[in-house]
XYZ file of C-alpha atoms in Angstrom:
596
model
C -20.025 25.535 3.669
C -18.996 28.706 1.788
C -15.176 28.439 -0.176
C -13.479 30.187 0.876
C -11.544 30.469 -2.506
C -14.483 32.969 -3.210
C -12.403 35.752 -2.198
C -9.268 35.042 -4.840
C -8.514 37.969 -6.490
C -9.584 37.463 -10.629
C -6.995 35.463 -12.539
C -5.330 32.385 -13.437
C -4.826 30.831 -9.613
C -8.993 32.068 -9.465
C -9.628 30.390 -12.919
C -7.978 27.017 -12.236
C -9.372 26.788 -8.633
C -13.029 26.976 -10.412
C -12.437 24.037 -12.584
C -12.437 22.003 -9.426
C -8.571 21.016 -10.056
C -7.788 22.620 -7.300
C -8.486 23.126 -3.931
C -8.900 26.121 -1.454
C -5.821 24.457 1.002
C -3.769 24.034 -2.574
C -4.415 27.926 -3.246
C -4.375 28.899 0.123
C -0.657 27.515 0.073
C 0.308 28.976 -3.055
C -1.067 32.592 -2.254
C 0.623 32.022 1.473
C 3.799 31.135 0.150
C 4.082 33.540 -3.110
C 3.360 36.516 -0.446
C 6.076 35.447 2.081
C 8.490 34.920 -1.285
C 7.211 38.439 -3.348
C 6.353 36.376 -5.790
C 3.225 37.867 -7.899
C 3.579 35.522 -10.956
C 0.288 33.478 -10.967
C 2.140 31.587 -13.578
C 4.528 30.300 -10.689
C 1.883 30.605 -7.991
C 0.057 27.934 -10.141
C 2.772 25.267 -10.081
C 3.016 25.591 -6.485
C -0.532 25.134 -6.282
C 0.075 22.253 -8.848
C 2.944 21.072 -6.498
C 0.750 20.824 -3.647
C -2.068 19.049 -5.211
C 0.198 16.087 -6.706
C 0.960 15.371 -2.969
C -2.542 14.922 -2.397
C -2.172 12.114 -5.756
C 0.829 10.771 -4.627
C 3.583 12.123 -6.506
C 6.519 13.332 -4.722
C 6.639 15.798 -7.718
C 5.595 17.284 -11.336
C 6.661 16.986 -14.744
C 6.690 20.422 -15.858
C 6.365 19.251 -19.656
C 2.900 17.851 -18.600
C 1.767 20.602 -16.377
C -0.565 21.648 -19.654
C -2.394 18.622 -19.872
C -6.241 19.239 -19.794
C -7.195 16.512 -17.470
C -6.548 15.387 -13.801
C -7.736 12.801 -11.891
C -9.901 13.194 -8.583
C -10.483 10.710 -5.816
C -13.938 9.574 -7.911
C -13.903 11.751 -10.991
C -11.999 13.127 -14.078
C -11.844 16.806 -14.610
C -10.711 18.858 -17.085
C -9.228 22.236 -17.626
C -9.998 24.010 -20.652
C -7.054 24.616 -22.633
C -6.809 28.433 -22.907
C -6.577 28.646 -19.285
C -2.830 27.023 -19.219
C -0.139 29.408 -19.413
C 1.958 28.987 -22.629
C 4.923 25.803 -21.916
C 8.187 27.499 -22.777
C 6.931 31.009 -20.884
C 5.652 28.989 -18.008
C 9.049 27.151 -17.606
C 10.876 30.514 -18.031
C 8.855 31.998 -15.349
C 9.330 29.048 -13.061
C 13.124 29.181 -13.040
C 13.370 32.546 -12.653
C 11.151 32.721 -9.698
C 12.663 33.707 -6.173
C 10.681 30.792 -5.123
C 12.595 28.370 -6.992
C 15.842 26.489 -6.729
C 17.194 25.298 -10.249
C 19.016 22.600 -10.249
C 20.430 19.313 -7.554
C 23.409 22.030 -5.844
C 22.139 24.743 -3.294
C 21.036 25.210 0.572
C 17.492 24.543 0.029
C 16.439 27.786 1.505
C 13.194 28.273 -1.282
C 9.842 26.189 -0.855
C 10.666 24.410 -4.626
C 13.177 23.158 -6.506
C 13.393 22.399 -10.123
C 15.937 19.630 -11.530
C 15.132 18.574 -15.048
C 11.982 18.187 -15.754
C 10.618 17.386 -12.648
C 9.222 20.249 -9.853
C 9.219 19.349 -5.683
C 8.271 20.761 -3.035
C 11.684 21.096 -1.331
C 10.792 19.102 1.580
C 10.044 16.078 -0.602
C 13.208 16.724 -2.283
C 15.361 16.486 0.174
C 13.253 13.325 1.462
C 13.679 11.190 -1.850
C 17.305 12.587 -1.720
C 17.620 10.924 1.803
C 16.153 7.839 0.336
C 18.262 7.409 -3.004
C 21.628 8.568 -1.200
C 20.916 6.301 1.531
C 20.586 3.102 -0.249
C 23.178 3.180 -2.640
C 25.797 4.223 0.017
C 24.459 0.836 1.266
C 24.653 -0.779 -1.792
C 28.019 0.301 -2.343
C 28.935 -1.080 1.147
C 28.874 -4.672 1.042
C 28.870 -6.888 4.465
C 32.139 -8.780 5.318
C 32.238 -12.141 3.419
C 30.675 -15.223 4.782
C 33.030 -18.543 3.863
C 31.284 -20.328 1.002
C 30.762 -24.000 3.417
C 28.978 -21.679 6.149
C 26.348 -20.481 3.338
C 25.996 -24.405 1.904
C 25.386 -26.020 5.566
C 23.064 -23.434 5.936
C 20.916 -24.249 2.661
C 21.070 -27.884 3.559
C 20.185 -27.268 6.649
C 17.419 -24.489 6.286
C 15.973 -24.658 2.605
C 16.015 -27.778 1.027
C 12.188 -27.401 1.049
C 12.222 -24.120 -0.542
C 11.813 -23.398 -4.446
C 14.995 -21.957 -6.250
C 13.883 -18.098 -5.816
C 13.404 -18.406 -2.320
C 16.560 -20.263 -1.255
C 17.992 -17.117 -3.635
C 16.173 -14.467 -1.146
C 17.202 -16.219 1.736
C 21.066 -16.665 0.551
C 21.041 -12.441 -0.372
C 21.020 -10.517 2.612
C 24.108 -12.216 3.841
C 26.000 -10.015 1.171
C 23.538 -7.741 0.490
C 22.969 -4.272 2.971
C 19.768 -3.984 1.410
C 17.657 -6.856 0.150
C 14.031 -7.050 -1.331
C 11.618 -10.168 -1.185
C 9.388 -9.256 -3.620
C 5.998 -11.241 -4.322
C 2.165 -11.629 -4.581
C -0.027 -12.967 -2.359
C 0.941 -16.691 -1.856
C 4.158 -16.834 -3.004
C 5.578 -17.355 0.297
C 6.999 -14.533 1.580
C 6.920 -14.962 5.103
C 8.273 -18.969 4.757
C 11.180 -17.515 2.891
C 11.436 -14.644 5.277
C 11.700 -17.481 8.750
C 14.198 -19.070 6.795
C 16.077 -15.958 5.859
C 16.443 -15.356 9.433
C 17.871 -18.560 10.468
C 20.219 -18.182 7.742
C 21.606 -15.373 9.107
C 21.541 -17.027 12.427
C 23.786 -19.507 10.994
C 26.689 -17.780 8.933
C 27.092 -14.552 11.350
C 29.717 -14.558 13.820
C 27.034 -14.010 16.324
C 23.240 -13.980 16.666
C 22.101 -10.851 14.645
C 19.997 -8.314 17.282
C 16.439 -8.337 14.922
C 13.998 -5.761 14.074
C 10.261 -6.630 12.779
C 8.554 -3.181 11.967
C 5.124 -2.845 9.432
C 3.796 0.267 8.181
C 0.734 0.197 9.936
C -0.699 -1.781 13.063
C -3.106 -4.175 11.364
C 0.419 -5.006 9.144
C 2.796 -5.618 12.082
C 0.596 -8.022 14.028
C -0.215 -9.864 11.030
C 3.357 -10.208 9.987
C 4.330 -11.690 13.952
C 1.524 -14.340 13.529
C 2.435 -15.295 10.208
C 5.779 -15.399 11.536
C 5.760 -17.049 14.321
C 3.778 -20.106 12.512
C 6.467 -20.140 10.235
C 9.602 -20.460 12.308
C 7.852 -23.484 14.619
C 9.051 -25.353 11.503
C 12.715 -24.575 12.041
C 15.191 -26.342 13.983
C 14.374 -25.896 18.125
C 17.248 -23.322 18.526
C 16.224 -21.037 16.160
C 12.538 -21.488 16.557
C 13.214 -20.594 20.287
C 15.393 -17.710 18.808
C 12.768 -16.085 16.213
C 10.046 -16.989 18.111
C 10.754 -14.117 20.829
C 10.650 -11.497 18.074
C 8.018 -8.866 18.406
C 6.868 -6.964 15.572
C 5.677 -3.235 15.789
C 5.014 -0.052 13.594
C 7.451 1.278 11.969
C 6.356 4.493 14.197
C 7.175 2.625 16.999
C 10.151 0.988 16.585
C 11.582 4.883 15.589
C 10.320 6.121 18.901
C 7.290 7.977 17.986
C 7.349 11.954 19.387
C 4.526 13.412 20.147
C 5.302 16.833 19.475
C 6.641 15.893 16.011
C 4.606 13.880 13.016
C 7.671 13.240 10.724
C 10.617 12.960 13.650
C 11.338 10.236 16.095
C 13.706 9.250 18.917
C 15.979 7.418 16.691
C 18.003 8.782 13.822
C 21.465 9.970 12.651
C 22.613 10.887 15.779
C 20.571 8.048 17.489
C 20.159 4.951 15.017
C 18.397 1.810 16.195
C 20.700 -0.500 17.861
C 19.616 -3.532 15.374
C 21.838 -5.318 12.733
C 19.010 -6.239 10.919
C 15.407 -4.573 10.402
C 13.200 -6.531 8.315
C 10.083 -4.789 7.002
C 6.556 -6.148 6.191
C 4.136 -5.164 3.444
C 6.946 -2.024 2.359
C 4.815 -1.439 -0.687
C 2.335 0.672 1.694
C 5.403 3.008 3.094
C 5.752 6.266 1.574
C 8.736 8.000 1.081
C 8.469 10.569 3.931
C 8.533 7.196 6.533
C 11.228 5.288 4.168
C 13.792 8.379 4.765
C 13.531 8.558 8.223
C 13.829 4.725 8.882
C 17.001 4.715 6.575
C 17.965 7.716 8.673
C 17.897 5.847 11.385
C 19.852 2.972 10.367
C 23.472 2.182 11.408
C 26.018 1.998 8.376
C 26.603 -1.753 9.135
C 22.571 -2.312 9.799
C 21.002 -4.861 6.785
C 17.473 -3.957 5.860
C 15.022 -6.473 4.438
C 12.422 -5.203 2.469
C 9.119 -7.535 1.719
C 5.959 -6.866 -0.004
C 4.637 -6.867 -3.500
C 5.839 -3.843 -5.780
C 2.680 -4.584 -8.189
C 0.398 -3.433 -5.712
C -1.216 -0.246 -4.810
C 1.155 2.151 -3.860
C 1.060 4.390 -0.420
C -1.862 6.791 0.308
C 0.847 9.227 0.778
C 3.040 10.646 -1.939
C 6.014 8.340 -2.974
C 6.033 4.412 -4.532
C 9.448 3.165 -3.164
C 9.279 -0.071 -3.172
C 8.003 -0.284 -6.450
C 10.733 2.428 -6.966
C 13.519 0.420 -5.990
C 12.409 -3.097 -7.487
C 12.417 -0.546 -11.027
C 16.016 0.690 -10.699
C 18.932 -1.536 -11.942
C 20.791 -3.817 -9.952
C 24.130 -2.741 -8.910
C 27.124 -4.670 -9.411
C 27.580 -7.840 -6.260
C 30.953 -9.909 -7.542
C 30.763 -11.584 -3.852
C 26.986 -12.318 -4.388
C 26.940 -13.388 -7.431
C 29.840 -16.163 -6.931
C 28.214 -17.384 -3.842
C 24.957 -17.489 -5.660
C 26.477 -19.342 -8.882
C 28.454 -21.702 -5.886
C 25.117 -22.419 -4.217
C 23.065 -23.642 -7.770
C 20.985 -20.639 -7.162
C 19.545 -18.237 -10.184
C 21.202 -15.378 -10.658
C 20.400 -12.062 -8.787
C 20.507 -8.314 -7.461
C 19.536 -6.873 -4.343
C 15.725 -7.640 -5.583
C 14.380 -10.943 -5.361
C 11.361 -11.822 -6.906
C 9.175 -15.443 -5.590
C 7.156 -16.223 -8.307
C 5.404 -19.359 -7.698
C 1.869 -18.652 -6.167
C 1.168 -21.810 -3.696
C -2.202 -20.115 -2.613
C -4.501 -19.218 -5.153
C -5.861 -21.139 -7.740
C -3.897 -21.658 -11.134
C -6.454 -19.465 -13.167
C -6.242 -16.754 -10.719
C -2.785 -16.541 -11.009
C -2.603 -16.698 -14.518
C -5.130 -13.567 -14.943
C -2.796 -11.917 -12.084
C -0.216 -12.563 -14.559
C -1.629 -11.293 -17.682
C -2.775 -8.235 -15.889
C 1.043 -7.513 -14.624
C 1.718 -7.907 -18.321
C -0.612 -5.380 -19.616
C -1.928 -8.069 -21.952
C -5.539 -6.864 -22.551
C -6.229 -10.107 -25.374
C -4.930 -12.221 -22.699
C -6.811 -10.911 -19.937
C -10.229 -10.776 -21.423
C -9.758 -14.471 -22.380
C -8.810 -15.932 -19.045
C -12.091 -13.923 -17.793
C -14.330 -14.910 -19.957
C -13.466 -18.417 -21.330
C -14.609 -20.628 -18.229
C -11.355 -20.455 -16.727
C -11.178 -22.278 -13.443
C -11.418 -19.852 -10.488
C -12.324 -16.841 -12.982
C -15.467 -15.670 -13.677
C -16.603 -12.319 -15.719
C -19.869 -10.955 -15.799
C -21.631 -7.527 -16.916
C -22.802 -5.299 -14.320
C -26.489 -6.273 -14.628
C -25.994 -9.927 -13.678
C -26.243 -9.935 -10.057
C -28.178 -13.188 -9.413
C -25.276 -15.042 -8.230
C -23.685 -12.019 -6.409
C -27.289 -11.980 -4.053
C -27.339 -15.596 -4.002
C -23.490 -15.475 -2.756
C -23.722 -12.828 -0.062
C -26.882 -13.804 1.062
C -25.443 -17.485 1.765
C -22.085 -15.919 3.410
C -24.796 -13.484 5.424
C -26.730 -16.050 6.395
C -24.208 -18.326 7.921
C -22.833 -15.933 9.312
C -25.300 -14.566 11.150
C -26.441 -17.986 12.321
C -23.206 -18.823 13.354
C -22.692 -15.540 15.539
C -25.710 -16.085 17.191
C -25.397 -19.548 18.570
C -21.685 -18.262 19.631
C -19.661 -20.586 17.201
C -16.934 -17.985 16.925
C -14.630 -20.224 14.473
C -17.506 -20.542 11.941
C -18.277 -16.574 12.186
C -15.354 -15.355 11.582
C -14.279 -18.579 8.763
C -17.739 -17.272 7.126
C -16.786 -13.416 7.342
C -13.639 -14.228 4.953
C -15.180 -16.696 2.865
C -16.269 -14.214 0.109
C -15.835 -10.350 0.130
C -16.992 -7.733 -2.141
C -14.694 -5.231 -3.498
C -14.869 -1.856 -5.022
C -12.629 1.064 -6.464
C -15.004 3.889 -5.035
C -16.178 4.790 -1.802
C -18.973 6.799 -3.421
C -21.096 6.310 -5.717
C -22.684 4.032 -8.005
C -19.876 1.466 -7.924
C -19.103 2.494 -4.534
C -18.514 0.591 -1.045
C -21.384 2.934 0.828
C -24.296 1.765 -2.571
C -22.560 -1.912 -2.325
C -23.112 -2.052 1.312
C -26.626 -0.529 1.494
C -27.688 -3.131 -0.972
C -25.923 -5.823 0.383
C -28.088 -5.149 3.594
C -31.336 -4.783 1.233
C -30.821 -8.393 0.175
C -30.439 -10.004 3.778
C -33.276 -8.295 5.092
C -35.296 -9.611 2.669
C -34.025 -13.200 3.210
C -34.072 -13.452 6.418
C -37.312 -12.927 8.488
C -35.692 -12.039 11.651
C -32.407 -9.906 10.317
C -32.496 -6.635 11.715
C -29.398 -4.418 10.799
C -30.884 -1.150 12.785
C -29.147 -1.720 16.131
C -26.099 -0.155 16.866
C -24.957 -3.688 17.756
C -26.017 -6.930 16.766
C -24.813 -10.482 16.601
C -23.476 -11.188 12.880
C -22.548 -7.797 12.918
C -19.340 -7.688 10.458
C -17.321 -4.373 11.005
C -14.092 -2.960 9.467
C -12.295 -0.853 12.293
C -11.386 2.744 10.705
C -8.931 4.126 13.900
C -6.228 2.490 15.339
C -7.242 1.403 19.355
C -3.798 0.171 20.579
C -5.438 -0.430 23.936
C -7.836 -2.631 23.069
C -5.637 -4.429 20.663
C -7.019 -3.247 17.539
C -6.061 -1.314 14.404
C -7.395 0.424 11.204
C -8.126 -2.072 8.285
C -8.687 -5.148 11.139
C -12.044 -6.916 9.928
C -13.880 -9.081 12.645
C -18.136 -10.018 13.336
C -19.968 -9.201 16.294
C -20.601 -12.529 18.386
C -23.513 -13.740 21.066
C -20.548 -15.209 23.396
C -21.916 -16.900 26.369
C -25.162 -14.464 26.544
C -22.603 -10.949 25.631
C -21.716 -9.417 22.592
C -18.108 -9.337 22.076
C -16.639 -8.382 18.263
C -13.733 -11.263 17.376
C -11.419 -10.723 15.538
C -8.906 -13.527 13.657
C -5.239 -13.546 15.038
C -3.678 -16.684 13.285
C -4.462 -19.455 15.738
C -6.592 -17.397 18.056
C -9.328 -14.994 18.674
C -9.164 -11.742 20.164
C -12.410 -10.258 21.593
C -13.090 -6.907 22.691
C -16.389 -5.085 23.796
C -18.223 -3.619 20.876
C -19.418 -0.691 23.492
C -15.710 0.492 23.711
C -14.923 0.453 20.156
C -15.347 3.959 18.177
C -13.817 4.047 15.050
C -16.019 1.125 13.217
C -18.376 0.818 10.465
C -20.698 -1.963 8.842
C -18.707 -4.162 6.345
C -21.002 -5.826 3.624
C -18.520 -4.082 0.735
C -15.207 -2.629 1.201
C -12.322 -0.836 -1.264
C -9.385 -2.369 -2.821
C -6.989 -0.218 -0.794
C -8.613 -1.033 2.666
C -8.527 -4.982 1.417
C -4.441 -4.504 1.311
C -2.728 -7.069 3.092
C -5.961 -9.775 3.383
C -6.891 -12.528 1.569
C -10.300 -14.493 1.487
C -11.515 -17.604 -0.116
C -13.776 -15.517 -3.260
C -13.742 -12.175 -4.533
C -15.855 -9.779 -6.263
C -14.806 -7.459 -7.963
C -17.238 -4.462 -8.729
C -15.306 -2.256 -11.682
C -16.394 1.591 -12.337
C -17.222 2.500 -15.691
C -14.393 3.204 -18.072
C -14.375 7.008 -16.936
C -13.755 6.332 -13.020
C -9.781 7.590 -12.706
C -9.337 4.764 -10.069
C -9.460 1.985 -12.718
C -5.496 1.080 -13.313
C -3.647 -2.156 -13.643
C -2.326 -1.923 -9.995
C -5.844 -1.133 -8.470
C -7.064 -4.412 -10.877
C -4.346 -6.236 -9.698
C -4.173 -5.669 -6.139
C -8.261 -6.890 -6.417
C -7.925 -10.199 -7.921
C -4.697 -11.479 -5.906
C -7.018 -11.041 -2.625
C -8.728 -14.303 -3.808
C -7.478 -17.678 -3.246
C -9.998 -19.910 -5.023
C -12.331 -17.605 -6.945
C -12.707 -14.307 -8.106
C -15.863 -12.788 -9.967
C -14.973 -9.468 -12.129
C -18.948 -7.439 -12.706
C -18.205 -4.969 -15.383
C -18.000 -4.378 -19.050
C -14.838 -5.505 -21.014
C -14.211 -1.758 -22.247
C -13.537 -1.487 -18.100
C -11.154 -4.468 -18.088
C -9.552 -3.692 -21.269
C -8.450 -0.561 -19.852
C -7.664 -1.404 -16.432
C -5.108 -3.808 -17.494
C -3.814 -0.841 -20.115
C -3.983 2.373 -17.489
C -0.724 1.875 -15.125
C -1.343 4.837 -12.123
C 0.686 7.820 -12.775
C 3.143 8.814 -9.507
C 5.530 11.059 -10.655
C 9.049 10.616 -8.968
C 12.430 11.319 -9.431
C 13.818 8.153 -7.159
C 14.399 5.231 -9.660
C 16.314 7.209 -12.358
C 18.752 8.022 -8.893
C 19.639 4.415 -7.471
């Protein structure tokens, strides 16, 4: 396909663009938007271009006192700019704020496509989005809910969480004098246990029974987060389990009234907020800050909103990192909280609550989940390589026990989906998964797969992976499919039920089935990445890490990877790639905890 970028006039914007930096829809912008402006400056043309490429990384914006630096990171590579090509700092700034494209400072009508405040350069849109966000919350910070009397809140712990550790009775207590409230915690720390109990707590001490929202980011997220749910409240007393257990948890799209003329309005905002007192939502480490503005939009003043998910993680796709964002920022002041808190025997705390206790996983995988959060490389490398108990660190060219692993997870597998045991298929499909940072490449999902398939076919006399459909078939669905009840990111395995193939998928105590002939958006899922592995758990892990060049290697991405294990989790790699994923935080540039 020719690039178009071929036909760029000679000079910087043309210079840049050939260094691979940037990209013919970043230029394209810049060129678009400079011409509609009469801006000719390819100084200023090449921040916007800049602007618009940070986006693509995540960042809601730039730090103009790094826009010099000589190397940026790609989805699977680092690339460099050499360093005569960068326009010189303080002339580049100059040019910047005196550009007609340009709004200096917070004040002014936002009528120019970028705004500089500080040191940091939006796009306006994004902006006024994180502007939303960070006025938003701590006009609901600042407006605390009426008081609840003291005895209401102690019935209500004696009642509701005398089997809960001291942080979660804490995040449980907080949203009754909180407006906003974060549960924040790994895998296994009991998030969704705190989060029944939370409810009924609220049940309790309110003057009446709180209208409820559930919402997730994405599909896979929201039915996950009703299961989970709804096994958690059966342990409640009958009135409330009969209460919660009615809730119904949906996108956060959908609970906003999707429009269909419209990707970043809904039905509900402002002028229209959701009718709910309280909106509780699931895995909010995934929602970026375009999604985050228009829920809080949406909001009523007196509305609470309960924020769960893990801030450690790996941030959105899309540009922004609130939750990790707001977990960051300081604590405002809560007199009323912190006296019922101190009342109750409970520690200390803001707005953010952190469960730190992981019942799930193994004690050595959450200790090296711990020294990884801690950026302690010594640490680190010792847990992985010292015969720690659920740990295990090997280089890359020991992958005996990897083929012996998969081919023993393939083989049940496949056995079991043949004879139509659909319980043992799908208990085999999440007893060990393979995990990468890349899609491509050598340490990527599409080699890790291939092989993975190499190795069974060589086991197994009669595996055949050629047909579009097979029993033991394990697929990762890529496209949401509402209709038939299935969403991006759900895993399930191709089954021989009753003479038909139907692909199952796990749905907390049950199975749902759908024809593998109507499903589209599917692929083969021997290997998978780190970011598509979000929200699931599985009995082992491994963990193939890039070489010490790959841009993807970072303590969240590292992170993120071993927490997905419960009782083991294999790391292939060198130490020089550990060492510096527990070092190398990602870099999202944003303006949003420095506001709250």
């Amino acid at each position: 396909m020719t690039d178009l970028a071929t036909s760029l006039l000679p000079g910087l914007l043309r210079d840049v663009h050939a260094t691979g930096v940037l990209s013919w829809a970043d230029v394209h912008v810049a060129q678009k938007v400079a011409f509609l402006y009469a801006e000719p400056d390819q100084r200023v043309q090449l921040a916007l271009a800049l602007a618009v490429r940070a986006l693509r990384a995540g960042s809601t914006c730039l730090q103009v006192s790094e826009l010099g630096r000589d190397r940026f990171d790609l989805d699977e590579e680092t690339v460099g700019v050499p360093a005569e090509l960068w326009p010189q700092p303080g002339e580049w700034r100059a040019a910047i704020e005196a550009s007609p494209l340009v709004t200096v400072g917070k004040p002014g009508g936002g009528d120019r496509p970028l705004r500089l405040v500080g040191d940091l350069l939006y796009l306006e849109r994004y902006w006024l989005q994180e502007s939303i966000v960070a006025d938003q919350l701590t006009a609901r910070r600042d407006r605390l809910p009426a008081s609840v009397p003291l005895a209401a809140l102690q019935a209500a712990r004696d009642e509701l969480l005398a089997g809960a550790d001291r942080d979660q009775a804490a995040a449980a207590v907080v949203p009754v004098l909180s407006s906003v409230t974060v549960v924040a915690g790994g895998p296994g720390t009991g998030k969704t246990h705190t989060l029944a109990r939370l409810l009924g707590v609220l049940h309790r001490v309110l003057p009446s029974a709180p209208l409820v929202a559930l919402a997730a980011p994405t599909g896979k997220a929201a039915v996950r987060m009703q299961e989970a749910l709804a096994g958690a409240v059966s342990d409640l007393p009958s009135d409330l389990a009969g209460a919660l257990g009615t809730l119904q948890a949906s996108t956060i799209h959908r609970l906003l009234g999707w429009l269909p003329e419209s990707r970043n309005r809904f039905r509900h905002d402002a002028a229209n907020p959701l009718p709910h007192d309280v909106v509780v939502v699931d895995e909010a480490s995934m929602v970026n800050v375009t999604l985050m503005a228009r829920l809080l939009e949406a909001l009523r003043p007196q509305a609470r909103l309960v924020l769960v998910g893990d801030p450690d993680q790996l941030a959105p796709v899309e540009a922004g990192a609130v939750l990790a964002d707001i977990a960051a920022a300081p604590s405002p002041a809560n007199a009323p909280l912190a006296d019922a808190l101190a009342a109750l025997g409970l520690p200390a705390s803001g707005p953010v609550v952190r469960l730190r206790h992981n019942y799930r996983s193994v004690p050595g995988i959450a200790a090296l989940a711990e020294a990884v959060l801690a950026s302690d490389v010594d640490g680190t490398l010792r847990l992985a390589s010292g015969g720690t108990g659920g740990v295990a660190f090997a280089p890359t060219a020991a992958l005996t026990d990897l083929r012996e692993r998969v081919v023993r997870t393939g083989r049940e597998l496949v056995t079991a989906a043949r004879e139509g045991r659909v319980a043992d298929a799908l208990a085999a499909l999440d007893e060990h998964r393979l995990l990468c940072a890349h899609r491509r490449g050598p340490y990527g999902v599409s080699l890790w797969s291939r092989q993975v398939e190499e190795w069974l076919v060589a086991a197994m006399d009669d595996f055949d992976p050629t047909p579009a459909w097979y029993a033991g078939r394990p697929v990762l669905v890529t496209q949401n499919a509402p209709d038939l009840g299935v969403y991006n990111g759900d895993t399930g395995v191709v089954v021989n039920v009753d003479g038909t193939l139907q692909a199952c998928f796990a749905r907390g105590d049950r199975v749902h089935t759908v024809s593998p002939f109507l499903l589209e958006g599917v692929q083969t899922i021997h290997a998978m990445t780190v970011h598509k592995a979000q929200g699931s758990q599985f009995d082992r892990v491994t963990v193939v890490l890039p070489t010490p060049d790959s841009p993807l290697l970072t303590q969240e991405l590292l992170y993120t990877a071993i927490t997905r294990a419960r009782t083991q989790v294999t790391l292939i790699g060198s130490p020089e790639s550990l060492a510096l994923a527990v070092r190398q935080r990602a870099q999202r540039a944003s303006g949003l905890r420095d506001r709250l």
